[in-house]
């Protein structure tokens, strides 16, 4: 089941951005799995795929956050989008 994150105002947008950063960090930068059995590795891969599918849409090997960004100032949203596009993040809005 997918989730859509509703980001309202400056605080909501900052918290939402950090949430997506944390989800990526937790799911894509995991420790060395060489000691895991094939069964455990498969379970972890399933968990990562399910977790990312809940909060992101994958298209052409890019992750797009499932988010609705709302702010009364268009400038704030434009800045958020520009920062996200220029960063080295593994995801975007």
Coordinates of C-alpha atoms in Angstrom, one line a residue:
X1 CA 0.0 0.0 0.0
X2 CA 1.4 3.4 -1.0
X3 CA 1.5 6.5 1.2
X4 CA 1.3 10.1 0.2
X5 CA 3.2 12.5 2.4
X6 CA 1.4 15.9 2.9
X7 CA 4.0 18.7 3.5
X8 CA 2.4 21.9 4.8
X9 CA 4.3 25.1 5.2
X10 CA 8.0 25.7 5.9
X11 CA 8.2 23.2 8.8
X12 CA 6.2 20.5 7.0
X13 CA 8.4 20.9 4.0
X14 CA 11.6 20.7 6.0
X15 CA 10.4 17.6 8.0
X16 CA 9.1 15.9 4.8
X17 CA 12.5 16.5 3.0
X18 CA 14.3 15.0 6.0
X19 CA 11.9 12.0 6.1
X20 CA 12.7 11.1 2.5
X21 CA 16.4 11.6 3.1
X22 CA 16.2 9.2 6.1
X23 CA 14.1 6.6 4.2
X24 CA 16.8 6.5 1.4
X25 CA 19.6 6.5 3.9
X26 CA 18.1 3.6 5.9
X27 CA 17.2 1.5 2.8
X28 CA 20.0 2.1 0.3
X29 CA 23.1 2.5 2.6
X30 CA 22.9 -0.7 4.6
X31 CA 26.0 -2.4 6.1
X32 CA 28.0 -5.1 4.4
X33 CA 25.8 -8.1 3.9
X34 CA 28.5 -10.7 3.2
X35 CA 27.7 -12.7 6.3
X36 CA 24.0 -13.0 5.6
X37 CA 22.5 -16.2 4.3
X38 CA 20.7 -16.2 0.9
X39 CA 17.4 -16.4 2.7
X40 CA 18.1 -13.4 5.0
X41 CA 19.5 -11.4 2.0
X42 CA 16.3 -12.1 0.1
X43 CA 14.1 -11.0 3.0
X44 CA 16.1 -7.8 3.4
X45 CA 15.8 -7.1 -0.3
X46 CA 12.0 -7.6 -0.2
X47 CA 11.8 -5.3 2.8
X48 CA 13.8 -2.5 1.1
X49 CA 11.7 -2.8 -2.1
X50 CA 8.4 -2.7 -0.2
X51 CA 9.6 0.2 2.0
X52 CA 10.7 2.3 -1.0
X53 CA 7.6 1.4 -3.0
X54 CA 5.5 2.9 -0.2
X55 CA 7.0 6.3 -0.3
X56 CA 8.5 6.6 -3.8
X57 CA 7.5 6.1 -7.4
X58 CA 10.3 4.5 -9.5
X59 CA 10.5 5.6 -13.1
X60 CA 13.6 5.1 -15.3
X61 CA 15.8 4.3 -12.3
X62 CA 14.8 7.5 -10.6
X63 CA 12.9 7.7 -7.3
X64 CA 10.2 10.4 -7.0
X65 CA 8.8 11.1 -3.6
X66 CA 5.1 10.5 -3.1
X67 CA 4.5 14.0 -1.6
X68 CA 2.1 16.8 -1.8
X69 CA 4.0 20.0 -1.1
X70 CA 1.9 23.0 0.0
X71 CA 3.0 26.5 1.0
X72 CA 1.4 29.9 0.7
X73 CA 4.6 31.3 -0.9
X74 CA 5.4 29.9 -4.3
X75 CA 9.0 31.0 -3.8
X76 CA 9.4 28.5 -1.0
X77 CA 8.2 25.6 -3.2
X78 CA 10.4 26.7 -6.1
X79 CA 13.4 26.9 -3.7
X80 CA 12.7 23.4 -2.4
X81 CA 12.5 22.0 -5.9
X82 CA 15.6 23.8 -7.0
X83 CA 17.6 22.6 -4.0
X84 CA 16.4 19.0 -4.6
X85 CA 17.2 19.1 -8.3
X86 CA 20.7 20.4 -7.7
X87 CA 21.6 18.1 -4.9
X88 CA 23.2 14.7 -5.2
X89 CA 20.2 13.0 -3.6
X90 CA 19.0 9.6 -4.7
X91 CA 15.4 10.9 -5.0
X92 CA 13.6 14.0 -6.2
X93 CA 10.1 15.6 -6.0

